[in-house]
Short mmCIF file of C-alpha atoms in Angstrom, two decimals:
data_model
loop_
_atom_site.label_atom_id
_atom_site.label_comp_id
_atom_site.label_asym_id
_atom_site.label_seq_id
_atom_site.Cartn_x
_atom_site.Cartn_y
_atom_site.Cartn_z
CA UNK A 16 -30.82 -16.65 -43.01
CA UNK A 17 -30.49 -20.21 -41.87
CA UNK A 18 -29.07 -21.43 -38.44
CA UNK A 19 -25.65 -22.37 -39.92
CA UNK A 20 -25.01 -18.93 -41.25
CA UNK A 21 -26.23 -17.36 -37.97
CA UNK A 22 -23.92 -19.67 -36.12
CA UNK A 23 -20.97 -18.75 -38.35
CA UNK A 24 -21.70 -14.82 -37.91
CA UNK A 25 -22.12 -15.29 -34.13
CA UNK A 26 -18.56 -17.14 -34.04
CA UNK A 27 -16.99 -14.27 -36.06
CA UNK A 28 -18.49 -11.60 -33.63
CA UNK A 29 -17.09 -13.64 -30.58
CA UNK A 30 -13.61 -13.74 -32.33
CA UNK A 31 -13.84 -10.05 -33.12
CA UNK A 32 -14.67 -9.24 -29.54
CA UNK A 33 -11.84 -11.45 -28.37
CA UNK A 34 -9.26 -9.74 -30.72
CA UNK A 35 -10.50 -6.23 -29.73
CA UNK A 36 -10.13 -7.28 -25.97
CA UNK A 37 -6.62 -8.53 -26.59
CA UNK A 38 -5.65 -5.20 -28.49
CA UNK A 39 -7.03 -3.26 -25.61
CA UNK A 40 -5.09 -5.25 -22.93
CA UNK A 41 -1.96 -4.96 -25.04
CA UNK A 42 -2.30 -1.18 -25.22
CA UNK A 43 -3.10 -0.92 -21.65
CA UNK A 44 0.06 -3.11 -20.58
CA UNK A 45 3.00 -0.91 -19.87
CA UNK A 46 6.40 -1.58 -21.35
CA UNK A 47 9.22 -2.20 -18.96
CA UNK A 48 10.75 1.12 -19.64
CA UNK A 49 7.38 2.97 -19.07
CA UNK A 50 7.11 1.00 -15.72
CA UNK A 51 10.60 2.10 -14.66
CA UNK A 52 9.81 5.66 -15.41
CA UNK A 53 6.43 5.52 -13.73
CA UNK A 54 7.89 3.85 -10.59
CA UNK A 55 10.67 6.52 -10.40
CA UNK A 56 8.04 9.34 -10.60
CA UNK A 57 5.89 7.74 -8.08
CA UNK A 58 8.82 6.85 -5.83
CA UNK A 59 10.08 10.49 -5.89
CA UNK A 60 6.63 11.96 -4.89
CA UNK A 61 6.08 9.51 -2.08
CA UNK A 62 9.55 9.70 -0.53
CA UNK A 63 9.12 13.37 -0.35
CA UNK A 64 5.81 12.85 1.40
CA UNK A 65 7.32 10.44 3.86
CA UNK A 66 10.08 12.82 4.64
CA UNK A 67 7.57 15.52 5.32
CA UNK A 68 5.43 13.32 7.70
CA UNK A 69 8.36 11.89 9.51
CA UNK A 70 9.89 15.31 10.01
CA UNK A 71 6.76 16.56 11.48
CA UNK A 72 6.59 13.33 13.91
CA UNK A 73 10.13 14.11 15.01
CA UNK A 74 9.28 17.75 15.70
CA UNK A 75 6.43 16.44 17.81
CA UNK A 76 8.63 14.33 19.90
CA UNK A 77 11.98 16.15 20.48
CA UNK A 78 15.10 13.90 20.53
CA UNK A 79 14.34 11.97 17.16
CA UNK A 80 16.95 12.26 14.52
CA UNK A 81 15.98 12.22 11.05
CA UNK A 82 17.87 10.47 8.22
CA UNK A 83 17.14 10.05 4.56
CA UNK A 84 17.44 6.52 3.27
CA UNK A 85 18.67 5.75 -0.40
CA UNK A 86 19.92 2.14 -0.56
CA UNK A 87 19.26 -1.29 -2.27
CA UNK A 88 16.38 -1.81 0.12
CA UNK A 89 14.55 1.41 -0.96
CA UNK A 90 14.21 5.11 -0.76
CA UNK A 91 12.63 6.87 2.28
CA UNK A 92 13.14 8.28 5.69
CA UNK A 93 14.09 7.01 9.06
CA UNK A 94 13.72 8.60 12.55
CA UNK A 95 15.62 7.32 15.61
CA UNK A 96 15.86 8.10 19.13
CA UNK A 97 18.20 6.86 22.00
CA UNK A 98 17.10 7.10 25.50
CA UNK A 99 18.56 6.36 28.89
CA UNK A 100 16.57 4.64 31.65
CA UNK A 101 17.87 4.21 35.18
CA UNK A 102 15.86 1.94 37.50
CA UNK A 103 17.09 0.70 40.73
CA UNK A 104 20.46 1.99 39.90
CA UNK A 105 20.58 -0.16 36.77
CA UNK A 106 21.32 1.67 33.49
CA UNK A 107 19.41 0.63 30.22
CA UNK A 108 19.71 2.09 26.77
CA UNK A 109 16.46 2.39 25.05
CA UNK A 110 16.01 2.93 21.32
CA UNK A 111 12.90 3.83 19.27
CA UNK A 112 12.76 4.15 15.45
CA UNK A 113 10.49 4.33 12.59
CA UNK A 114 11.68 3.64 8.95
CA UNK A 115 9.42 4.05 5.90
CA UNK A 116 10.65 3.18 2.45
CA UNK A 117 9.44 2.69 -1.12
CA UNK A 118 10.98 -0.45 -2.42
CA UNK A 119 13.11 -0.40 -5.58
CA UNK A 120 11.67 -1.22 -8.99
CA UNK A 121 11.22 -4.88 -9.64
CA UNK A 122 9.97 -7.16 -12.50
CA UNK A 123 6.64 -7.56 -10.75
CA UNK A 124 5.69 -3.86 -11.57
CA UNK A 125 4.51 -2.97 -8.21
CA UNK A 126 4.81 0.13 -6.01
CA UNK A 127 5.64 -1.06 -2.49
CA UNK A 128 5.54 0.96 0.64
CA UNK A 129 7.15 -0.61 3.89
CA UNK A 130 7.34 0.67 7.40
CA UNK A 131 9.01 -1.00 10.27
CA UNK A 132 9.37 0.51 13.85
CA UNK A 133 10.42 -0.07 17.42
CA UNK A 134 9.46 1.69 20.62
CA UNK A 135 11.68 1.29 23.65
CA UNK A 136 13.60 -1.67 22.38
CA UNK A 137 10.45 -3.49 21.14
CA UNK A 138 10.07 -4.19 17.40
CA UNK A 139 6.33 -3.69 17.41
CA UNK A 140 5.49 -1.85 14.19
CA UNK A 141 5.64 -3.62 10.81
CA UNK A 142 3.45 -2.61 7.93
CA UNK A 143 3.30 -3.14 4.03
CA UNK A 144 1.05 -1.73 1.37
CA UNK A 145 1.43 -2.44 -2.38
CA UNK A 146 -0.30 -1.94 -5.69
CA UNK A 147 0.29 -2.58 -9.33
CA UNK A 148 2.13 0.25 -10.91
CA UNK A 149 -0.67 0.63 -13.70
CA UNK A 150 -3.36 0.81 -11.05
CA UNK A 151 -1.35 2.68 -8.26
CA UNK A 152 -3.40 5.45 -6.42
CA UNK A 153 -0.89 7.85 -4.99
CA UNK A 154 -3.47 9.48 -2.77
CA UNK A 155 -4.26 6.13 -1.08
CA UNK A 156 -0.37 5.72 -0.54
CA UNK A 157 -0.23 9.28 0.97
CA UNK A 158 -3.20 8.52 3.31
CA UNK A 159 -1.38 5.23 4.36
CA UNK A 160 1.75 7.21 5.14
CA UNK A 161 -0.10 9.61 7.26
CA UNK A 162 -2.26 6.89 9.04
CA UNK A 163 0.91 4.85 9.85
CA UNK A 164 2.83 8.00 11.07
CA UNK A 165 -0.32 8.69 13.50
CA UNK A 166 -0.46 5.06 14.52
CA UNK A 167 3.32 5.07 15.51
CA UNK A 168 2.92 8.44 17.22
CA UNK A 169 0.00 7.03 19.27
CA UNK A 170 1.91 4.00 20.20
CA UNK A 171 5.06 5.89 20.98
CA UNK A 172 3.10 8.40 23.13
CA UNK A 173 1.38 5.39 25.05
CA UNK A 174 4.54 3.36 25.51
CA UNK A 175 7.15 6.00 26.32
CA UNK A 176 5.39 7.46 29.41
#
C-alpha cells in the first residue's frame, strides 16, 4: 500500500469519526419538549425540597411565616418575619426574609436556583446556582439548598441577637 492510499484511508477514518461524533451529539441533545418535561420534573422535586428546608428553618425560629411562591419569576418558598424594636423610645419595624426559587424554563435549557434574603432590614443574602438541564445533578442542588438554609440560619442567629 503506497502513501497516497494510506492517506486516503486515514482521511476516511477521520471523516467517519467526525460523523460518529456528530450523530452521538445529536442523539445526546435534548429536544425542546424533552427539556421542558425535564425542567418541570426537576422543578417539582426541588421546590418540594426547598419548602421542606424552609419550613424547618421557620420552625427553628418562631415568628416566621411560610409562603409558597408560584409566579412568573419562579416556583419556591418564602419565609418572612416582622419584628418591632424600641430603642430610646424610638419604634423601628424590622423585617427578615428568605426566598428560594427555581426559575421558569427558558430557551437556555438551564436549571436555575435563586436565593435572596434580608436580616433585620439589611439585604445581605443573595445566591445563584445553575446547571444545564442535560447535566443537572439534583443531589448537588439539594445540598446547595441545605447549605444556603444553614448559612441564612447562622447569619440570622448572629444578627438578630
